[in-house]
Short mmCIF file of C-alpha atoms and ligand atoms in Angstrom, two decimals:
data_model
loop_
_atom_site.label_atom_id
_atom_site.label_comp_id
_atom_site.label_asym_id
_atom_site.label_seq_id
_atom_site.Cartn_x
_atom_site.Cartn_y
_atom_site.Cartn_z
CA MET A 1 -11.78 -32.57 -58.79
CA ASN A 2 -8.98 -34.40 -59.02
CA ILE A 3 -9.72 -34.98 -62.88
CA ALA A 4 -9.63 -31.34 -63.20
CA ASP A 5 -6.49 -30.59 -61.29
CA SER A 6 -4.73 -33.38 -63.51
CA GLU A 7 -5.99 -31.93 -66.55
CA GLU A 8 -4.71 -28.61 -65.34
CA MET A 9 -1.20 -30.25 -64.63
CA ALA A 10 -1.19 -32.14 -67.61
CA ALA A 11 -1.64 -29.03 -69.87
CA HIS A 12 1.76 -27.37 -68.21
CA LEU A 13 3.65 -30.52 -69.19
CA LEU A 14 2.03 -30.60 -72.73
CA GLU A 15 3.75 -27.11 -73.27
CA ARG A 16 7.00 -28.55 -72.36
CA GLY A 17 6.61 -31.04 -74.97
CA TYR A 18 4.95 -34.09 -72.98
CA VAL A 19 2.13 -36.38 -74.27
CA PRO A 20 0.35 -38.53 -72.56
CA THR A 21 0.52 -42.37 -72.87
CA GLU A 22 -1.54 -45.06 -71.26
CA ASN A 23 1.69 -47.25 -71.11
CA LEU A 24 4.23 -46.59 -68.26
CA ASP A 25 6.87 -48.67 -70.11
CA GLU A 26 6.81 -45.95 -72.57
CA ALA A 27 6.60 -42.92 -70.59
CA ASP A 28 9.50 -40.19 -69.54
CA LEU A 29 7.48 -38.67 -66.84
CA ALA A 30 5.22 -40.01 -64.48
CA LEU A 31 2.23 -37.34 -62.43
CA ILE A 32 0.56 -39.15 -59.81
CA ASN A 33 -2.19 -36.94 -58.67
CA THR A 34 -3.41 -38.36 -55.15
CA CYS A 35 -6.15 -38.23 -52.78
CA THR A 36 -5.64 -38.31 -48.72
CA VAL A 37 -9.68 -38.14 -47.81
CA ARG A 38 -9.20 -41.86 -46.50
CA ASP A 39 -5.99 -43.54 -45.52
CA HIS A 40 -6.68 -46.07 -47.93
CA ALA A 41 -6.63 -43.84 -50.67
CA GLU A 42 -3.26 -42.17 -49.78
CA HIS A 43 -1.91 -45.87 -49.05
CA ARG A 44 -2.83 -46.72 -52.57
CA ALA A 45 -1.00 -43.68 -54.09
CA LEU A 46 2.11 -44.55 -52.18
CA SER A 47 2.08 -47.97 -53.13
CA PHE A 48 1.98 -47.22 -56.53
CA LEU A 49 4.91 -44.54 -56.12
CA GLY A 50 6.74 -47.50 -54.33
CA ARG A 51 6.32 -49.71 -57.50
CA LEU A 52 7.78 -46.58 -59.60
CA ARG A 53 11.00 -47.45 -57.74
CA LYS A 54 12.04 -50.23 -60.40
CA TRP A 55 10.71 -47.97 -63.04
CA LYS A 56 12.82 -45.11 -62.26
CA ARG A 57 15.85 -47.74 -61.88
CA GLU A 58 15.53 -48.87 -65.50
CA ASN A 59 16.18 -45.33 -66.15
CA PRO A 60 17.02 -42.40 -63.98
CA ALA A 61 16.38 -39.71 -66.62
CA ARG A 62 12.54 -40.46 -65.93
CA ILE A 63 10.59 -37.98 -63.78
CA ILE A 64 8.33 -38.63 -61.12
CA ILE A 65 6.02 -35.89 -59.67
CA PHE A 66 3.78 -36.68 -56.73
CA ALA A 67 1.02 -34.28 -56.60
CA GLY A 68 -2.40 -33.50 -55.04
CA CYS A 69 -3.58 -34.12 -51.36
CA ALA A 70 -1.42 -36.67 -50.01
CA ALA A 71 1.43 -34.71 -51.32
CA GLN A 72 0.17 -31.52 -49.48
CA ARG A 73 -0.12 -33.65 -46.14
CA LEU A 74 3.02 -35.47 -46.43
CA GLY A 75 5.21 -32.66 -47.85
CA GLU A 76 9.18 -32.99 -48.61
CA LYS A 77 9.23 -35.63 -46.17
CA LEU A 78 8.10 -38.15 -48.89
CA LYS A 79 11.51 -37.86 -50.17
CA LYS A 80 13.20 -39.24 -47.42
CA THR A 81 11.26 -42.64 -47.71
CA PHE A 82 11.18 -42.09 -51.56
CA PRO A 83 14.50 -40.77 -52.52
CA PHE A 84 13.95 -41.55 -56.33
CA LEU A 85 10.91 -38.95 -56.20
CA ASP A 86 12.12 -35.79 -58.11
CA LEU A 87 9.07 -33.10 -57.37
CA VAL A 88 6.34 -32.73 -54.89
CA SER A 89 3.34 -30.49 -55.52
CA GLY A 90 0.71 -30.25 -52.78
CA ALA A 91 -2.82 -29.55 -53.84
CA LYS A 92 -2.90 -26.12 -52.53
CA ASP A 93 0.19 -25.60 -55.20
CA ILE A 94 -1.79 -26.24 -58.12
CA ASP A 95 -1.51 -22.36 -59.14
CA GLN A 96 1.86 -22.29 -58.88
CA PHE A 97 2.96 -25.91 -60.63
CA ALA A 98 4.09 -24.21 -63.82
CA GLN A 99 6.60 -22.17 -62.03
CA LEU A 100 7.43 -25.16 -59.76
CA LEU A 101 8.52 -27.36 -63.07
CA ASP A 102 10.42 -24.41 -64.25
CA LYS A 103 12.27 -24.08 -61.08
CA SER A 104 13.46 -27.64 -61.07
CA GLY A 105 15.40 -27.27 -63.67
CA LEU A 106 14.39 -30.62 -64.90
CA PHE A 107 12.65 -29.44 -68.20
CA HIS A 108 14.19 -27.77 -70.89
CA ALA A 109 12.33 -25.78 -73.62
CA GLU A 110 10.52 -28.51 -75.98
CA LYS A 111 7.70 -28.15 -78.69
CA ALA A 112 4.60 -27.74 -76.83
CA GLN A 113 2.16 -30.17 -77.92
CA THR A 114 -1.28 -29.76 -78.59
CA PRO A 115 -3.84 -31.64 -76.51
CA ALA A 116 -5.12 -35.18 -78.13
CA GLY A 117 -8.49 -34.82 -79.40
CA GLN A 118 -11.40 -34.65 -76.75
CA LYS A 119 -12.67 -38.17 -75.98
CA SER A 120 -15.68 -37.11 -73.95
CA VAL A 121 -18.71 -34.71 -73.60
CA THR A 122 -17.48 -33.61 -70.67
CA GLY A 123 -15.66 -30.72 -69.73
CA TYR A 124 -14.70 -30.03 -66.09
CA VAL A 125 -14.34 -26.31 -64.40
CA THR A 126 -13.11 -25.44 -61.15
CA ILE A 127 -15.29 -22.76 -59.64
CA MET A 128 -13.91 -22.52 -55.97
CA ARG A 129 -11.09 -24.01 -54.29
CA GLY A 130 -10.46 -25.22 -50.67
CA CYS A 131 -12.93 -25.48 -48.05
CA ASP A 132 -14.59 -23.30 -45.05
CA PHE A 133 -16.57 -26.34 -43.17
CA LYS A 134 -14.65 -27.94 -40.30
CA CYS A 135 -16.51 -31.21 -40.57
CA SER A 136 -14.78 -32.78 -37.61
CA TYR A 137 -13.54 -36.13 -39.62
CA CYS A 138 -12.39 -34.47 -43.02
CA ILE A 139 -9.00 -33.56 -43.39
CA VAL A 140 -9.70 -31.55 -47.07
CA PRO A 141 -9.72 -27.88 -45.02
CA SER A 142 -6.41 -28.56 -43.93
CA VAL A 143 -4.87 -29.95 -47.18
CA ARG A 144 -6.81 -27.48 -49.46
CA GLY A 145 -7.23 -24.29 -47.05
CA PRO A 146 -10.14 -21.93 -47.05
CA VAL A 147 -12.70 -21.19 -49.88
CA GLN A 148 -11.63 -19.11 -52.78
CA CYS A 149 -13.98 -18.33 -55.35
CA LEU A 150 -12.69 -17.99 -58.67
CA PRO A 151 -14.57 -14.80 -60.85
CA SER A 152 -17.43 -15.41 -62.61
CA ALA A 153 -15.75 -13.73 -65.66
CA GLU A 154 -12.88 -16.45 -65.52
CA ILE A 155 -15.52 -19.15 -64.99
CA LEU A 156 -17.39 -18.14 -68.19
CA LYS A 157 -14.37 -17.97 -70.36
CA ASN A 158 -13.17 -21.33 -69.32
CA ALA A 159 -16.93 -23.00 -69.64
CA THR A 160 -16.79 -21.25 -73.28
CA GLN A 161 -13.58 -22.66 -74.14
CA LYS A 162 -14.54 -25.91 -73.04
CA ALA A 163 -17.95 -25.54 -75.20
CA ALA A 164 -16.12 -24.39 -78.25
CA GLN A 165 -13.78 -27.29 -78.01
CA GLY A 166 -17.03 -29.49 -78.12
CA TYR A 167 -17.90 -30.36 -74.76
CA SER A 168 -21.33 -29.79 -74.42
CA GLU A 169 -21.91 -30.89 -70.59
CA ILE A 170 -19.95 -28.67 -68.12
CA VAL A 171 -19.37 -29.99 -64.55
CA LEU A 172 -18.86 -27.29 -62.20
CA LEU A 173 -16.67 -28.21 -59.42
CA GLY A 174 -15.49 -27.49 -55.85
CA GLN A 175 -15.63 -28.80 -51.99
CA THR A 176 -18.88 -26.78 -51.41
CA VAL A 177 -19.65 -25.80 -54.81
CA ASN A 178 -23.01 -24.38 -54.41
CA ALA A 179 -21.70 -22.10 -51.80
CA TRP A 180 -19.90 -20.31 -54.62
CA LYS A 181 -20.57 -16.42 -54.39
CA GLU A 182 -19.35 -13.33 -55.94
CA ASP A 183 -20.78 -9.62 -55.27
CA GLY A 184 -24.48 -9.84 -55.95
CA LYS A 185 -23.79 -13.30 -57.79
CA THR A 186 -24.93 -16.43 -56.41
CA PHE A 187 -24.43 -20.32 -57.51
CA ALA A 188 -28.00 -20.12 -59.20
CA ASP A 189 -27.08 -17.18 -61.01
CA LEU A 190 -23.93 -18.80 -62.05
CA LEU A 191 -25.46 -22.04 -63.26
CA ASN A 192 -27.87 -20.24 -65.37
CA ASP A 193 -25.08 -18.03 -66.74
CA VAL A 194 -22.89 -20.98 -67.54
CA SER A 195 -26.19 -22.90 -69.14
CA ALA A 196 -26.68 -19.66 -71.56
CA VAL A 197 -22.80 -20.29 -72.78
CA LYS A 198 -23.48 -21.31 -76.97
CA GLY A 199 -22.74 -25.27 -77.08
CA VAL A 200 -23.70 -25.99 -73.75
CA GLU A 201 -26.33 -28.36 -73.55
CA ARG A 202 -26.06 -29.65 -69.61
CA VAL A 203 -24.61 -28.36 -66.79
CA ARG A 204 -23.71 -30.30 -63.85
CA PHE A 205 -22.16 -29.58 -60.40
CA VAL A 206 -19.97 -31.60 -57.77
CA SER A 207 -19.97 -31.58 -54.64
CA PRO A 208 -22.85 -29.37 -53.28
CA HIS A 209 -23.43 -29.32 -49.66
CA PRO A 210 -27.02 -29.70 -48.22
CA ILE A 211 -27.00 -26.42 -46.41
CA PHE A 212 -26.89 -24.69 -49.78
CA ILE A 213 -29.84 -26.04 -51.25
CA THR A 214 -31.71 -22.50 -51.27
CA PRO A 215 -35.14 -21.52 -52.78
CA ASP A 216 -33.01 -19.20 -54.90
CA PHE A 217 -31.25 -22.38 -56.15
CA LEU A 218 -34.55 -24.56 -56.67
CA LYS A 219 -35.93 -21.57 -58.52
CA ALA A 220 -33.12 -21.56 -61.13
CA VAL A 221 -33.60 -25.25 -61.39
CA GLU A 222 -37.42 -24.87 -62.30
CA ASN A 223 -36.87 -22.56 -64.95
CA ASN A 224 -34.12 -23.93 -66.68
CA PRO A 225 -34.12 -27.27 -68.34
CA LYS A 226 -30.35 -27.39 -68.98
CA ILE A 227 -29.08 -28.08 -65.26
CA ALA A 228 -29.10 -31.94 -64.78
CA ARG A 229 -31.62 -33.19 -62.75
CA HIS A 230 -29.47 -35.40 -60.38
CA ILE A 231 -27.75 -34.08 -57.78
CA HIS A 232 -24.50 -36.13 -55.53
CA LEU A 233 -25.37 -34.72 -52.16
CA PRO A 234 -23.21 -36.40 -49.50
CA VAL A 235 -25.61 -36.87 -46.32
CA GLN A 236 -22.95 -38.74 -44.37
CA SER A 237 -25.45 -39.93 -41.69
CA GLY A 238 -28.94 -40.32 -40.86
CA SER A 239 -29.03 -39.24 -37.01
CA THR A 240 -29.12 -35.80 -35.95
CA LYS A 241 -26.81 -36.77 -32.96
CA VAL A 242 -24.08 -38.00 -35.17
CA LEU A 243 -24.82 -34.90 -38.01
CA GLN A 244 -23.96 -32.41 -35.51
CA GLU A 245 -20.88 -34.32 -33.96
CA MET A 246 -19.74 -34.00 -37.42
CA LYS A 247 -20.12 -30.67 -37.59
CA ARG A 248 -22.07 -30.96 -40.74
CA GLY A 249 -24.49 -28.01 -39.95
CA TYR A 250 -27.90 -29.56 -40.66
CA THR A 251 -30.57 -32.00 -38.39
CA ARG A 252 -31.98 -35.12 -40.13
CA GLU A 253 -35.30 -32.91 -40.35
CA ILE A 254 -33.54 -30.19 -42.28
CA LEU A 255 -31.75 -32.75 -44.43
CA LEU A 256 -35.08 -34.49 -45.04
CA GLU A 257 -36.61 -31.20 -46.29
CA LYS A 258 -33.96 -30.35 -48.82
CA LEU A 259 -33.94 -34.06 -50.10
CA ASP A 260 -38.13 -33.80 -50.41
CA ALA A 261 -37.71 -30.38 -52.25
CA LEU A 262 -35.47 -31.90 -54.82
CA LYS A 263 -37.54 -34.98 -55.22
CA GLU A 264 -40.31 -32.67 -55.71
CA ARG A 265 -38.48 -31.12 -58.68
CA GLY A 266 -37.60 -34.44 -60.24
CA PHE A 267 -33.92 -35.15 -59.00
CA ALA A 268 -32.41 -38.19 -58.80
CA ILE A 269 -30.31 -38.56 -55.86
CA SER A 270 -27.18 -40.20 -54.91
CA THR A 271 -24.93 -39.77 -52.02
CA ASP A 272 -22.34 -40.42 -49.57
CA ILE A 273 -22.39 -41.81 -46.13
CA ILE A 274 -20.11 -42.92 -43.57
CA VAL A 275 -20.23 -45.72 -41.23
CA GLY A 276 -18.89 -45.68 -37.87
CA PHE A 277 -18.12 -42.57 -36.91
CA PRO A 278 -16.59 -42.66 -33.47
CA THR A 279 -19.68 -41.78 -31.52
CA GLU A 280 -22.25 -43.61 -33.94
CA THR A 281 -24.61 -45.80 -31.47
CA GLU A 282 -26.92 -48.95 -32.97
CA ALA A 283 -29.86 -46.18 -32.89
CA ASP A 284 -27.82 -43.57 -34.89
CA PHE A 285 -27.17 -46.30 -37.38
CA GLN A 286 -30.67 -47.23 -37.66
CA GLN A 287 -31.50 -43.68 -38.28
CA THR A 288 -29.17 -43.70 -41.29
CA LEU A 289 -30.49 -47.25 -42.33
CA SER A 290 -34.05 -45.43 -42.15
CA LEU A 291 -33.26 -42.47 -44.18
CA VAL A 292 -32.14 -44.64 -46.81
CA ASP A 293 -35.13 -46.50 -46.77
CA ARG A 294 -37.22 -43.19 -47.08
CA VAL A 295 -35.20 -41.37 -49.80
CA HIS A 296 -34.85 -43.93 -52.48
CA PHE A 297 -31.30 -42.56 -53.52
CA SER A 298 -30.01 -43.64 -57.09
CA ALA A 299 -26.80 -44.68 -55.56
CA ALA A 300 -25.32 -44.37 -52.34
CA TYR A 301 -21.37 -44.60 -51.95
CA CYS A 302 -20.38 -46.29 -48.26
CA PHE A 303 -17.23 -45.30 -46.56
CA LYS A 304 -15.95 -46.85 -43.13
CA TYR A 305 -15.13 -44.24 -40.82
CA SER A 306 -11.26 -43.54 -41.57
CA PRO A 307 -9.19 -41.36 -38.66
CA ARG A 308 -7.55 -38.58 -40.09
CA GLN A 309 -4.61 -37.20 -38.26
CA GLY A 310 -5.06 -33.77 -36.97
CA THR A 311 -9.04 -33.96 -37.35
CA PRO A 312 -11.05 -33.64 -34.15
CA ALA A 313 -12.71 -37.03 -34.61
CA ALA A 314 -9.26 -38.56 -34.84
CA GLU A 315 -9.01 -37.70 -30.76
CA MET A 316 -12.31 -39.60 -30.08
CA THR A 317 -11.99 -43.54 -29.18
CA LEU A 318 -12.90 -45.83 -31.95
CA PHE A 319 -15.38 -48.69 -31.33
CA PRO A 320 -14.46 -52.45 -32.48
CA GLU A 321 -13.69 -52.96 -36.06
CA LYS A 322 -16.15 -55.90 -35.93
CA ILE A 323 -19.33 -53.94 -35.31
CA LEU A 324 -18.21 -51.60 -38.23
CA GLU A 325 -17.75 -54.46 -40.36
CA GLU A 326 -20.99 -55.78 -39.48
CA ARG A 327 -22.74 -52.20 -39.88
CA LEU A 328 -21.12 -51.66 -43.26
CA ASP A 329 -22.27 -54.96 -44.59
CA ILE A 330 -25.83 -54.41 -43.27
CA LEU A 331 -25.80 -51.05 -45.18
CA LEU A 332 -23.80 -52.28 -48.51
CA ASN A 333 -26.81 -54.86 -48.44
CA LYS A 334 -29.46 -52.26 -48.29
CA VAL A 335 -27.96 -50.00 -50.89
CA LYS A 336 -26.92 -53.05 -53.38
CA GLY A 337 -30.15 -52.83 -55.33
CA LEU A 338 -30.64 -48.79 -55.06
CA ALA A 339 -29.23 -48.39 -58.71
CA GLU A 340 -31.33 -51.21 -60.31
CA SER A 341 -34.88 -50.01 -58.74
CA ALA A 342 -33.66 -46.29 -59.64
CA TYR A 343 -33.55 -47.70 -63.08
CA ARG A 344 -36.69 -49.75 -63.27
CA ALA A 345 -38.72 -46.61 -62.06
CA GLN A 346 -37.28 -44.79 -65.52
CA ILE A 347 -39.59 -46.64 -67.43
CA GLY A 348 -42.40 -44.78 -69.31
CA LYS A 349 -40.77 -41.72 -68.41
CA PRO A 350 -40.05 -38.61 -70.98
CA VAL A 351 -36.07 -38.51 -71.04
CA GLN A 352 -33.56 -36.29 -72.90
CA ILE A 353 -30.14 -38.54 -73.59
CA LEU A 354 -26.82 -36.26 -74.07
CA MET A 355 -25.31 -38.75 -76.45
CA GLU A 356 -21.84 -39.72 -75.58
CA SER A 357 -21.67 -42.30 -78.56
CA PRO A 358 -23.55 -42.94 -81.41
CA THR A 359 -26.02 -45.10 -79.82
CA LYS A 360 -25.38 -44.45 -75.94
CA GLY A 361 -25.62 -41.36 -73.61
CA ARG A 362 -26.76 -40.19 -70.13
CA THR A 363 -30.20 -38.92 -69.30
CA SER A 364 -30.69 -35.35 -67.55
CA ASP A 365 -31.13 -37.41 -64.11
CA ASN A 366 -27.86 -39.34 -64.95
CA PHE A 367 -29.25 -42.85 -66.00
CA TRP A 368 -27.33 -44.49 -68.99
CA ALA A 369 -29.59 -44.90 -72.09
CA GLN A 370 -29.58 -46.50 -75.01
CA THR A 371 -30.96 -45.37 -78.25
CA CYS A 372 -32.41 -47.53 -81.20
CA GLN A 373 -31.06 -45.06 -83.76
CA THR A 374 -27.61 -43.41 -84.22
CA TYR A 375 -27.09 -39.71 -83.41
CA PRO A 376 -24.12 -36.91 -83.19
CA VAL A 377 -22.04 -37.14 -80.30
CA GLY A 378 -22.74 -34.31 -77.89
CA THR A 379 -26.53 -33.69 -78.98
CA VAL A 380 -29.42 -34.08 -76.63
CA VAL A 381 -32.22 -36.64 -78.04
CA ASN A 382 -35.63 -36.25 -76.47
CA THR A 383 -37.35 -39.89 -76.45
CA GLU A 384 -39.11 -41.84 -73.84
CA VAL A 385 -38.04 -45.08 -72.05
CA LEU A 386 -39.16 -48.37 -73.02
CA SER A 387 -37.83 -50.85 -71.10
CA VAL A 388 -34.50 -51.85 -68.78
CA GLU A 389 -31.65 -54.03 -68.91
CA ASP A 390 -29.88 -53.90 -65.51
CA THR A 391 -28.64 -50.58 -65.70
CA LEU A 392 -29.09 -49.22 -68.86
CA LEU A 393 -32.28 -47.73 -70.19
CA LEU A 394 -33.65 -48.81 -73.52
CA THR A 395 -35.53 -45.89 -75.69
CA ARG A 396 -38.64 -45.85 -78.06
CA ASP A 397 -36.68 -43.29 -80.40
N1 LIG B 1 -17.01 -31.65 -49.81
C1 LIG B 1 -17.51 -32.97 -50.07
C2 LIG B 1 -17.12 -34.17 -49.57
C3 LIG B 1 -15.65 -34.34 -50.11
S1 LIG B 1 -14.94 -35.74 -49.23
C4 LIG B 1 -18.99 -32.85 -48.96
O1 LIG B 1 -18.62 -31.92 -47.71
O2 LIG B 1 -19.99 -33.72 -49.31
C5 LIG B 1 -15.86 -37.07 -50.50
C6 LIG B 1 -16.44 -38.23 -48.94
O3 LIG B 1 -15.38 -38.84 -48.46
C7 LIG B 1 -17.22 -37.31 -48.34
O4 LIG B 1 -18.59 -37.30 -48.78
C8 LIG B 1 -17.22 -38.42 -47.03
O5 LIG B 1 -18.26 -39.26 -47.22
C9 LIG B 1 -15.97 -39.14 -47.39
N2 LIG B 1 -15.01 -38.97 -46.15
C10 LIG B 1 -14.38 -37.64 -46.18
N3 LIG B 1 -13.71 -37.83 -44.84
C11 LIG B 1 -13.72 -39.27 -44.40
C12 LIG B 1 -13.37 -39.93 -43.40
N4 LIG B 1 -12.46 -39.17 -42.59
N5 LIG B 1 -13.59 -41.23 -43.30
C13 LIG B 1 -14.45 -41.91 -44.00
N6 LIG B 1 -15.16 -41.36 -45.35
C14 LIG B 1 -14.60 -39.82 -44.90
FE1 LIG B 2 -14.61 -32.05 -45.57
FE2 LIG B 2 -16.88 -31.07 -44.75
FE3 LIG B 2 -15.57 -29.52 -45.90
FE4 LIG B 2 -16.62 -31.69 -47.31
S1 LIG B 2 -17.83 -29.87 -46.25
S2 LIG B 2 -14.94 -30.74 -47.54
S3 LIG B 2 -16.66 -32.94 -45.66
S4 LIG B 2 -14.70 -30.05 -44.40
#
């Protein structure tokens, strides 16, 4: 989501004469797009901002913009700690970013620049903003606001433009992306419509919520090979009790049903897990470990619970850091080999590789693969997996 938001903000800077650079020393402007989902993420953004103090002093004409979710949470008070900061633009204001730039008086009419040639095959299309859930640990609803679904006409226009620019993989984005709806239209309909756009070879989506893995969605997937056979589905915990306290809206049993349905349809599943939610007992933690054993995720991102000010869970008593660290270590050890075994399980299977370079690309289930021959970037190659090197499939083509 932040990549897509950054691209959107960068487009307004291109219109004002700026071009991107990898080199801070030659930059005239720094746009920092931030995350606040965990304290660590916010902390990193703020320490980067702190390091820009010297950069700004070297040339006071330089402009610094602090944007995104941490900017939304901390607001204008950031300027007290970082007086050299020029503009603060919260995540909710992304639609008004252009007006904010104009109102600031910092930008003068310059020749609009054309975007640099596309570097990847993946184009991001935001289909909804905000979140209507109230997971008790999560700050996202308060910094991004309630759900606003973008109209399908706008989404299709955006996807068509992206495909025409050569992006053959479209990633649909939203905090609960599969909750997208419009009068009479479901997320499944939207997946079918986007995959029918000329030039689109593959459609992915991030982040889905388990409760919207519906029969309607499963049917769409069965009939449409352009919908990727990989899903990043955050489970957060394997314990019904913790899931209820997290207000996730599903139990372990419902979750397992959904995960099994996805597996039956050939999906590789990656996930997010939070360790050390304040009420997590040893037995709850064991439930999470057993879920990991049972599901064989292709990857699992494990996060130490981070209290976020203003969320209901932040009022609960934390348990000792030592236990938290121990649990995280145990879980990390368990998930360490997941990717390797998921890769090994691909040997002998037919795969469709969307080429990202002449000899390398990703399969529909999101594994990296290397071909013997060369192919045009953005095309799909049908072949079979011959062998595996760590986390790279080698094919028979
Ligand atoms: N909308 C997505 C998640 C967005 S936040 C969903 O509901 O699945 C991305 C990930 O950050 C979450 O999946 C969760 O694992 C993690 N996360 C969110 N809040 C957290 C917190 N307070 N502490 C630790 N991890 C957190
Ligand atoms: Fe946060 Fe829950 Fe919304 Fe995901 S669904 S963004 S975890 S509140």
